[in-house]
mmCIF file of C-alpha atoms in Angstrom:
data_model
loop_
_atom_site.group_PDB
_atom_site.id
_atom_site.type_symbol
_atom_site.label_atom_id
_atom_site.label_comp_id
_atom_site.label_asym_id
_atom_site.label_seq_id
_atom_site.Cartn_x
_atom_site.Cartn_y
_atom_site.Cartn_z
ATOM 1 C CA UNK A 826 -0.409 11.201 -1.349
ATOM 2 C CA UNK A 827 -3.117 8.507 -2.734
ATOM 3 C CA UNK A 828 -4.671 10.265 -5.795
ATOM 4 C CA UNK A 829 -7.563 7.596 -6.030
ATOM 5 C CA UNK A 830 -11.175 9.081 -5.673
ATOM 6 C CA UNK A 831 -12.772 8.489 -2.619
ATOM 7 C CA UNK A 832 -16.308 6.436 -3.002
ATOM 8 C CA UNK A 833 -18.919 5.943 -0.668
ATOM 9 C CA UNK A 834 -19.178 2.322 1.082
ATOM 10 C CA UNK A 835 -21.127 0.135 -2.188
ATOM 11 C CA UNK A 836 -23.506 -2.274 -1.446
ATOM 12 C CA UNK A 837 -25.377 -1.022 1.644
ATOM 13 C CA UNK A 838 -25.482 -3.035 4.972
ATOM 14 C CA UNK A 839 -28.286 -2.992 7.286
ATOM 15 C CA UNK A 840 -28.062 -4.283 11.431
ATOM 16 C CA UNK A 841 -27.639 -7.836 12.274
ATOM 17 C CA UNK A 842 -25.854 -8.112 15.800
ATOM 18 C CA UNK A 843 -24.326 -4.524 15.185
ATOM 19 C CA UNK A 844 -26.923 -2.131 15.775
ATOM 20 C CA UNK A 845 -26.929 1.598 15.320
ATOM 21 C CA UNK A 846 -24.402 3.668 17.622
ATOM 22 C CA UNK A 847 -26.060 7.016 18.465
ATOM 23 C CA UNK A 848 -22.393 8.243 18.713
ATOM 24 C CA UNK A 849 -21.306 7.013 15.299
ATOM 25 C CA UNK A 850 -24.363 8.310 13.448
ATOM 26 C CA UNK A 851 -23.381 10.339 10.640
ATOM 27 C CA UNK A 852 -19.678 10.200 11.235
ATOM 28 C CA UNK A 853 -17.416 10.774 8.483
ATOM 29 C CA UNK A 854 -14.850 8.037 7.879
ATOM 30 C CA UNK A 855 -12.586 6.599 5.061
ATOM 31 C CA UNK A 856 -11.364 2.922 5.104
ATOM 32 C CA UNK A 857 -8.246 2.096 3.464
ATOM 33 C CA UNK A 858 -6.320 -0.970 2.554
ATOM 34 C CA UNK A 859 -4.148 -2.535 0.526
ATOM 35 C CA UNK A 860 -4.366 -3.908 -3.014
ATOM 36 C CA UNK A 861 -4.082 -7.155 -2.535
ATOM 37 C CA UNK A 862 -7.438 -9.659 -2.164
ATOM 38 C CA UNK A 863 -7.116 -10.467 1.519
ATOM 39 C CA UNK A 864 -6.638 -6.789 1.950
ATOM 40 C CA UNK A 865 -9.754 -5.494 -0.055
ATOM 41 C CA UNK A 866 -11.940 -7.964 1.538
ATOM 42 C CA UNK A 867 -10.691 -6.568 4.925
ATOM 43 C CA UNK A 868 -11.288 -2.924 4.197
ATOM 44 C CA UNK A 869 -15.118 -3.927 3.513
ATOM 45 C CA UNK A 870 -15.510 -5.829 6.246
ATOM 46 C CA UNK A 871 -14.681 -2.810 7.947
ATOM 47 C CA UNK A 872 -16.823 -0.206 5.987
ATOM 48 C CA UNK A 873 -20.197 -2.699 6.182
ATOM 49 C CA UNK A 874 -19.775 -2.727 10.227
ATOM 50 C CA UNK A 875 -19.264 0.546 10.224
ATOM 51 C CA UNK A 876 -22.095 1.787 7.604
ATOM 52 C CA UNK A 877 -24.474 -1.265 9.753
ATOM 53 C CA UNK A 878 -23.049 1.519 12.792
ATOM 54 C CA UNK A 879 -24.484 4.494 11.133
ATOM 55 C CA UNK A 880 -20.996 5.859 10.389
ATOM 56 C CA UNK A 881 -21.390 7.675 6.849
ATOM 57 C CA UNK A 882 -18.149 5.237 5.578
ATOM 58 C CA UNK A 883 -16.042 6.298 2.326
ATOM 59 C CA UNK A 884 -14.159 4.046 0.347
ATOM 60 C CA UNK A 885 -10.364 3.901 -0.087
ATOM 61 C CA UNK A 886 -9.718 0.646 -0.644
ATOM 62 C CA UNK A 887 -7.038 -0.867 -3.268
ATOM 63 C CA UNK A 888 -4.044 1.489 -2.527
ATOM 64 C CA UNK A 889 -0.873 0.088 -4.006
ATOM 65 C CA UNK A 890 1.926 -0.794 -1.592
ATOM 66 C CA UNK A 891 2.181 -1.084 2.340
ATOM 67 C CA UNK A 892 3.872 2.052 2.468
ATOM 68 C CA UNK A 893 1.387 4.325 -0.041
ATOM 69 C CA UNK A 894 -1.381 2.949 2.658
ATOM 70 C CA UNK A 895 0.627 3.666 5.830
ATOM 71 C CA UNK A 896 1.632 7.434 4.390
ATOM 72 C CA UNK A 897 -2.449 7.857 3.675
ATOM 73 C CA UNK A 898 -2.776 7.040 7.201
ATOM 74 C CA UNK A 899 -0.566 8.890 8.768
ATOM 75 C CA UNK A 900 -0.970 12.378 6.936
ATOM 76 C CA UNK A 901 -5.434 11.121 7.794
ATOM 77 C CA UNK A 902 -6.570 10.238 4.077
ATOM 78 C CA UNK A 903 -7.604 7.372 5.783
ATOM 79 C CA UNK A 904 -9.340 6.505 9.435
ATOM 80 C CA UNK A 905 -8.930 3.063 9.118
ATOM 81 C CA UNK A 906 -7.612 -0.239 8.491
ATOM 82 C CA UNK A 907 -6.083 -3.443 8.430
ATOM 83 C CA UNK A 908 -2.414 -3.539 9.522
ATOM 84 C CA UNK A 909 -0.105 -6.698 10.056
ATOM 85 C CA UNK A 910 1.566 -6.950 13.408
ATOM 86 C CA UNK A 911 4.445 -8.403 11.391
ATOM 87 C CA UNK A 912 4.483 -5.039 8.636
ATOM 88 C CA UNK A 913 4.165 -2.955 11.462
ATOM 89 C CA UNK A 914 7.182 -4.281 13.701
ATOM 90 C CA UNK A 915 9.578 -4.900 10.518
ATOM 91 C CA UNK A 916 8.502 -2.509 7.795
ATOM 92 C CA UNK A 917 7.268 0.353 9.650
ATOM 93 C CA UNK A 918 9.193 0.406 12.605
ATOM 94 C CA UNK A 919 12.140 -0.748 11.191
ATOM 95 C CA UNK A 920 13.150 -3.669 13.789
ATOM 96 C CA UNK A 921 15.043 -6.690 12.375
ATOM 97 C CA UNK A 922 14.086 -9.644 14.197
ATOM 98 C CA UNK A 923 10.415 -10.581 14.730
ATOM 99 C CA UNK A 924 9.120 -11.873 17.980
ATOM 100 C CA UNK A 925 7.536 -15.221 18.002
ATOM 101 C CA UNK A 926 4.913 -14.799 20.246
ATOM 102 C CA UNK A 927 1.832 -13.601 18.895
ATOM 103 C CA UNK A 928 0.559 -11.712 22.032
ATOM 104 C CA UNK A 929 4.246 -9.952 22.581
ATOM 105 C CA UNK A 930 4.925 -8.940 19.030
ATOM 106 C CA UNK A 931 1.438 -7.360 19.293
ATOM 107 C CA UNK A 932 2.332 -5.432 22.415
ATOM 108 C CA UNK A 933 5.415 -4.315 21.210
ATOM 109 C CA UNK A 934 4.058 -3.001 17.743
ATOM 110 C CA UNK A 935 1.033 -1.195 19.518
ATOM 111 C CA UNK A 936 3.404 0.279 22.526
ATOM 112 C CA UNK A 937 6.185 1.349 20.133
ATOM 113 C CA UNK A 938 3.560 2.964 17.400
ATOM 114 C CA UNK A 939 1.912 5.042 19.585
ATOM 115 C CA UNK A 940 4.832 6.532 21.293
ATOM 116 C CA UNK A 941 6.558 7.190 18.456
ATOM 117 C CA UNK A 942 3.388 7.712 15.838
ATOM 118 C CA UNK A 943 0.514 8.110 17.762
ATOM 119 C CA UNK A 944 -1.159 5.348 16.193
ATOM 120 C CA UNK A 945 -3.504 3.098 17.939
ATOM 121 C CA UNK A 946 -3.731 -0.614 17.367
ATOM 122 C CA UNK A 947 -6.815 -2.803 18.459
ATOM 123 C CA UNK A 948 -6.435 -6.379 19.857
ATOM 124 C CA UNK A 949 -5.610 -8.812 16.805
ATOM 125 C CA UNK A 950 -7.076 -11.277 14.869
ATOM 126 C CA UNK A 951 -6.467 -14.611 15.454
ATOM 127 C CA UNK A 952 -5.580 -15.345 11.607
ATOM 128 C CA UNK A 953 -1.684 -15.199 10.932
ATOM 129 C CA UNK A 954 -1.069 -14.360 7.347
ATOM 130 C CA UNK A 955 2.779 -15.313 7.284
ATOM 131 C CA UNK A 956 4.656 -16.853 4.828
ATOM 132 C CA UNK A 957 5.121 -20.881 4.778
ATOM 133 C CA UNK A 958 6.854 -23.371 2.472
ATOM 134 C CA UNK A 959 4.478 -25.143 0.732
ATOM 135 C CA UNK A 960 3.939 -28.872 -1.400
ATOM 136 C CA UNK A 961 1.767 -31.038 -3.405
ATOM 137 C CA UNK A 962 0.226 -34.398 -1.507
ATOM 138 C CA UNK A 963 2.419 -36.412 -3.510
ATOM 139 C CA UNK A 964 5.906 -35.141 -3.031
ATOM 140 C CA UNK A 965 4.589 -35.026 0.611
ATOM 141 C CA UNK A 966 4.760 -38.850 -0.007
ATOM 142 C CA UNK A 967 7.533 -38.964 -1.718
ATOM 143 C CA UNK A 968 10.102 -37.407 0.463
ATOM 144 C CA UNK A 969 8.719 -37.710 3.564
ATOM 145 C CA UNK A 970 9.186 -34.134 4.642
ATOM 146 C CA UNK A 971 6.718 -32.674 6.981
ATOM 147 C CA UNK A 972 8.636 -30.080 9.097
ATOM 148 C CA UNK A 973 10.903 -26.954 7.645
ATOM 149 C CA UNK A 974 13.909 -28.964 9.320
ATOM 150 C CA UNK A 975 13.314 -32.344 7.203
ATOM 151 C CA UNK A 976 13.278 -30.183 4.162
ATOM 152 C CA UNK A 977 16.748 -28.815 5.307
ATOM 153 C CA UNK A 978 18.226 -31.848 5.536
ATOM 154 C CA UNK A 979 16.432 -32.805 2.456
ATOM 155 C CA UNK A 980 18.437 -29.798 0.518
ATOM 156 C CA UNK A 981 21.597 -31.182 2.245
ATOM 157 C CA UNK A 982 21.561 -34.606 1.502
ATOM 158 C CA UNK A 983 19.548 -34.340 -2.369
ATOM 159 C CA UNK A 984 19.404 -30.987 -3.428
ATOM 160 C CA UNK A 985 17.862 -32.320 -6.885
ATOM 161 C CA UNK A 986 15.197 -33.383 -4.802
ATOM 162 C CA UNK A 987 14.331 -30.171 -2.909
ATOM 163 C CA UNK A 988 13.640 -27.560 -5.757
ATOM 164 C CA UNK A 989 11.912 -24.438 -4.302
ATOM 165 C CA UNK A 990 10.034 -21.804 -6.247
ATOM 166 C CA UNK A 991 9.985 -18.499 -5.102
ATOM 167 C CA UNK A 992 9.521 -14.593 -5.540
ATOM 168 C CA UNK A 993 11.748 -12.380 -6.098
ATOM 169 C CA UNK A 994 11.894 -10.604 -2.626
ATOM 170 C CA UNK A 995 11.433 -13.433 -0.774
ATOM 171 C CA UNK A 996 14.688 -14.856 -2.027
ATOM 172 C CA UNK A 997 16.847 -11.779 -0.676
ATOM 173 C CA UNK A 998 14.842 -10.904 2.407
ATOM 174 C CA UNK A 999 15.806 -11.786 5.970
ATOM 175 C CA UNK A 1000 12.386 -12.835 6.941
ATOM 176 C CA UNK A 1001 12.355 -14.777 3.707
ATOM 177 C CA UNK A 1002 14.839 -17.377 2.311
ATOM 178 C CA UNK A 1003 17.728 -16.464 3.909
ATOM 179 C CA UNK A 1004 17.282 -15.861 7.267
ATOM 180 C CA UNK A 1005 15.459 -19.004 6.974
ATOM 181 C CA UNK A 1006 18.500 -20.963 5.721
ATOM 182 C CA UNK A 1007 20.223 -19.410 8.316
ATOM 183 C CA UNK A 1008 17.609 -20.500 11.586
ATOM 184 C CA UNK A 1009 17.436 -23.746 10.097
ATOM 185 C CA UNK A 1010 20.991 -24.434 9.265
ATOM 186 C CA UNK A 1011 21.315 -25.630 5.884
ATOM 187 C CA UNK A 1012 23.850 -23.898 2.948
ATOM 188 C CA UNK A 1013 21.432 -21.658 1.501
ATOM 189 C CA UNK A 1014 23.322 -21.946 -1.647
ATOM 190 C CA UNK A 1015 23.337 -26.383 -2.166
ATOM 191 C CA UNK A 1016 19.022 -25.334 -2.606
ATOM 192 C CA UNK A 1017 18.212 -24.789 -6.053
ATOM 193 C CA UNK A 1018 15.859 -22.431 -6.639
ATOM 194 C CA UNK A 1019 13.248 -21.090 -9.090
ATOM 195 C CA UNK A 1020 12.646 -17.048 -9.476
ATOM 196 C CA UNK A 1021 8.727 -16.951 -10.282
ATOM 197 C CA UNK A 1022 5.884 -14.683 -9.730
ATOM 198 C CA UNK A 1023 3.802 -15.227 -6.554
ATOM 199 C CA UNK A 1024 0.718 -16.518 -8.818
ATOM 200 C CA UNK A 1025 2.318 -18.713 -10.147
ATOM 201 C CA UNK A 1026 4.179 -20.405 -7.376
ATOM 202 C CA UNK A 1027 1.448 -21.836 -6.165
ATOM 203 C CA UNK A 1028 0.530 -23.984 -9.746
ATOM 204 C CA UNK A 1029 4.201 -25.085 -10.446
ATOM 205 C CA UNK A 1030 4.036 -26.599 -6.550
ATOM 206 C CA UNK A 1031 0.617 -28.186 -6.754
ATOM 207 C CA UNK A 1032 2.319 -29.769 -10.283
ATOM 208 C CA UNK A 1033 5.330 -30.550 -8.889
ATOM 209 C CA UNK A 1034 7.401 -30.601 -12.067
ATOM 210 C CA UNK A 1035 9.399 -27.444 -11.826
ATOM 211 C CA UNK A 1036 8.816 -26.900 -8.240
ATOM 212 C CA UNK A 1037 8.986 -29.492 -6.008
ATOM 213 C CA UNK A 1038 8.373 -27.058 -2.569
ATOM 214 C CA UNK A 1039 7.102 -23.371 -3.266
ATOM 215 C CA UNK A 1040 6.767 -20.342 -1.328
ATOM 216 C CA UNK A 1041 3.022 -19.436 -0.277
ATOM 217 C CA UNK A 1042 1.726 -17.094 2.094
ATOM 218 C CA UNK A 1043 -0.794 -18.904 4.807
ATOM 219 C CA UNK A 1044 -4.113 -18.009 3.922
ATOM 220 C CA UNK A 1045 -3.902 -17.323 0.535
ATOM 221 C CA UNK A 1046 -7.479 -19.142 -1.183
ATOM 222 C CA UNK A 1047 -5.536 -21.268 -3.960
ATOM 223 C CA UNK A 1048 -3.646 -23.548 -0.779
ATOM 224 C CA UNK A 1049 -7.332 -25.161 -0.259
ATOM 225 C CA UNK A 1050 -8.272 -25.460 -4.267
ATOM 226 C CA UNK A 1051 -4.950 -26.960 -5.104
ATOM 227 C CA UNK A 1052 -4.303 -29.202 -2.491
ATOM 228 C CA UNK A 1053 -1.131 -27.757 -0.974
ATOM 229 C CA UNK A 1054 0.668 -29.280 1.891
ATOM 230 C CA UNK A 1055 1.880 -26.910 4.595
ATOM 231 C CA UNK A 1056 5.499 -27.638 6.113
ATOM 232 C CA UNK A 1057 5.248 -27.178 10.001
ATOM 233 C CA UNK A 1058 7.367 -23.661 10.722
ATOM 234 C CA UNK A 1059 9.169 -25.825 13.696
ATOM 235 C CA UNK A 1060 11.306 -23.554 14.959
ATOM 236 C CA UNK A 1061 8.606 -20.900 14.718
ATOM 237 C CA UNK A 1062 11.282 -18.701 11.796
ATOM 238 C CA UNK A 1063 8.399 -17.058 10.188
ATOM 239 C CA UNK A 1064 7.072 -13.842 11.558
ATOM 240 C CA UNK A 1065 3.934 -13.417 12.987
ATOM 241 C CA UNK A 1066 1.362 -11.771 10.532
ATOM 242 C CA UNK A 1067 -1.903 -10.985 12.528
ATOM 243 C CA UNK A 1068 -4.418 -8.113 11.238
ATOM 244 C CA UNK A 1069 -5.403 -5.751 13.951
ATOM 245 C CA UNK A 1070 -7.793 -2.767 13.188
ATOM 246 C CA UNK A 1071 -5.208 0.443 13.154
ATOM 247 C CA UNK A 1072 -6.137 4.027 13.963
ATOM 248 C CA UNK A 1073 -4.877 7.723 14.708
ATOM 249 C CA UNK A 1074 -4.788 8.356 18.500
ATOM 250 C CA UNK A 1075 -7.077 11.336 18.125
ATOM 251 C CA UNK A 1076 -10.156 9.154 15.816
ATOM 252 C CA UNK A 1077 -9.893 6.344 18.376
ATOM 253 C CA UNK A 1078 -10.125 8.632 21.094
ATOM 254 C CA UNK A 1079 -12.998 10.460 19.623
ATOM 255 C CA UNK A 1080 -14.976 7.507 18.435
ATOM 256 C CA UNK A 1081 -14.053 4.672 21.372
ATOM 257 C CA UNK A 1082 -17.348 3.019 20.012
ATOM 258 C CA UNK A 1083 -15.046 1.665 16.444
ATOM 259 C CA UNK A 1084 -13.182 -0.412 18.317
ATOM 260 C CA UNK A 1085 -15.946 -2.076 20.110
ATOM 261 C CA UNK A 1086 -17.943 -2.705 17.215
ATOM 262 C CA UNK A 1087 -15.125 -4.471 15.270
ATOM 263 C CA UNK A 1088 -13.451 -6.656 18.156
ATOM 264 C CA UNK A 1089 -16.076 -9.270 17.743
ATOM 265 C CA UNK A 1090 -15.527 -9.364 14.218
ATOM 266 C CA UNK A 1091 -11.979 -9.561 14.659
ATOM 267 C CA UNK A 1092 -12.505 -12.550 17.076
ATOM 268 C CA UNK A 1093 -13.795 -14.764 14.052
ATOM 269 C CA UNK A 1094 -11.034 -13.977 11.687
ATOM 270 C CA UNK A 1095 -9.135 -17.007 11.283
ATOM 271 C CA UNK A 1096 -6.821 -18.680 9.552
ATOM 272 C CA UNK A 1097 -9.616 -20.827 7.801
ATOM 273 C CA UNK A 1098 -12.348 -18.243 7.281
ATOM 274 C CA UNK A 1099 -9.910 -16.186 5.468
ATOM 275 C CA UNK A 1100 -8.321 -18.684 3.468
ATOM 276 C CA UNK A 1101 -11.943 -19.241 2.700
ATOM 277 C CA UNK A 1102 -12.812 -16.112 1.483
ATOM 278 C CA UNK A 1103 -9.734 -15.188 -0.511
ATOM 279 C CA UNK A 1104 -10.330 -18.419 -2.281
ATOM 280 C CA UNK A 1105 -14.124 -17.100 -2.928
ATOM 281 C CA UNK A 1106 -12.234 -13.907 -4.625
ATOM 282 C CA UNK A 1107 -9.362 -15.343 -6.042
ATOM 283 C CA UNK A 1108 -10.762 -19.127 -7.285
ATOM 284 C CA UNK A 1109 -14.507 -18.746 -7.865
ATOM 285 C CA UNK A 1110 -14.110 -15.118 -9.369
ATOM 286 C CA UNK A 1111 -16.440 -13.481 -6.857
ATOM 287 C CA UNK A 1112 -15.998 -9.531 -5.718
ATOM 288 C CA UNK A 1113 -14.402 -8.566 -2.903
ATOM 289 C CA UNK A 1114 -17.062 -6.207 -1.587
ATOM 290 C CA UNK A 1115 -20.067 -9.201 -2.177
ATOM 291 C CA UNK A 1116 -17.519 -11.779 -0.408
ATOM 292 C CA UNK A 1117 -17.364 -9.091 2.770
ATOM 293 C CA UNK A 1118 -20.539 -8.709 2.960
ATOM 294 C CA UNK A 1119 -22.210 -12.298 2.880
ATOM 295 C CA UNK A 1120 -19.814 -13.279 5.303
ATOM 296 C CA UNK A 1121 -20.945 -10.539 7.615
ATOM 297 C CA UNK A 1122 -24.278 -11.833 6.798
ATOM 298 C CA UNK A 1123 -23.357 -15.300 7.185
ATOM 299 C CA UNK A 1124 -21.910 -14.504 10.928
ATOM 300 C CA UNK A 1125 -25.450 -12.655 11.683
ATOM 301 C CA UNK A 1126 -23.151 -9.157 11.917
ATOM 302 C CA UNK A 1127 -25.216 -7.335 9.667
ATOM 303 C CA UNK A 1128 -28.560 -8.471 7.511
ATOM 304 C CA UNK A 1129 -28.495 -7.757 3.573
ATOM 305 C CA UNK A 1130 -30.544 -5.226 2.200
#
């Protein structure tokens, strides 16, 4: 049970392209997310559409964990939000190996949830928020590496030269450092590696001192302000991380109109619009809610008031 108080939608939204839905005036619903940035900018992207609708929207955003925001879902705290098509297939429905297909691990996460949990998912975003291995320009330069498979023959042949930073979890996960030792062949234990917080991965890369490669996730705002090098995922290890808009079969069925007022937003979510607004929240300082809204604004969705 989320114990955090529920707040109506700040920072009111008026029509742009999304005009009042007769059938969604008034309508009671709660947006949830996570409590991460890319998360919290989601879940008011969502409750500006919606309030720009006519839906009466209440705020739920900020919830710690995947699971805490699932379990609000489920039992209805919440109406809607945000899921990963990667969470969903691994975390929640408890399969082991990812598809790599976009389109088919989103038709197997949205035909498996609502048999089993009669939740509905809504066609993706085109933005993948996976993880990636990450480095600075110069060590780009340096060792030549551009592909996940150079840098596994670089941590055969000059381990030294390979040093990778990362979290935690990542480090004992099999979507994270060893499954990908594993897909790309390489003796997970020649790589030396670095136990850090996520924040600070991304730093010690861009430095390159204590971490010559780092673990980052894809569209995380500090890649573009620090310069960071993507490796090319060439044998496509990673697992697909796209955002669809998630609901209970029996609030999607009732209000058909959500769905059709958010595709088109979904449609414009990509990789680099939100890279460029997490880096809005997370580099220039700005709030989550004003960094929703503006780019709502921005994409003539809604108009300020």
């Amino acid at each position: 049970m989320v114990s955090s108080p529920v707040a109506h939608c700040p920072w009111p939204s008026a029509p742009g392209s999304i005009e009042p839905v007769p059938e969604l005036e008034g309508v009671k619903m709660t947006v949830g997310s996570k409590d991460f940035t890319e998360q919290i900018v989601l879940g008011y992207v969502i409750e500006f559409a919606m309030a720009a609708a006519g839906a009466d929207v209440r705020d739920l955003t900020n919830i710690q964990g995947s699971n805490s925001t699932r379990d609000a879902q489920l039992n209805g705290q919440i109406d809607l939000a945000y899921e990963y098509t990667g969470t969903g297939w691994i975390n929640y429905l408890g399969n082991e190996t990812p598809l790599p297909d976009s389109q088919a691990q989103f038709e197997a996460v949205r035909d498996a949830d609502l048999a089993a949990n009669d939740m509905v998912w809504t066609d993706p975003a085109p933005m993948n928020n996976t993880y990636a291995l990450a480095m600075s320009k110069e060590t780009a330069e340096k060792t030549g590496v551009k592909t996940v498979s150079d840098y596994a023959k670089l941590v055969e042949s000059d381990p030294g030269a390979a040093v990778t930073c990362v979290e935690t979890e990542f480090n004992v996960r099999q979507d994270g450092y060893p499954g990908l030792a594993a897909k790309y062949g390489f003796d997970a234990s020649r790589a030396q590696r670095q136990i850090l917080q996520t924040g600070i991965i991304y730093q010690a890369t861009a430095d390159g001192d204590q971490c010559k490669f780092g673990e980052v996730f894809t569209t995380d705002g500090r890649i573009i302000a620090l310069d960071l090098v993507l490796l090319d995922d060439d044998l496509q290890f990673f697992p697909k991380y796209n955002p669809a808009l998630v609901m209970k079969k029996d609030f999607a069925e009732a209000h058909p109109q959500v769905a059709e007022v958010m595709a088109p937003i979904s449609e414009r979510l990509t990789n680099e619009v939100m890279t460029e607004l997490n880096r809005q929240v997370d580099v220039d300082g700005k709030e989550p809610a004003d960094v929703a809204r503006d780019w709502l604004v921005s994409e003539g969705f809604v108009t300020a008031q």
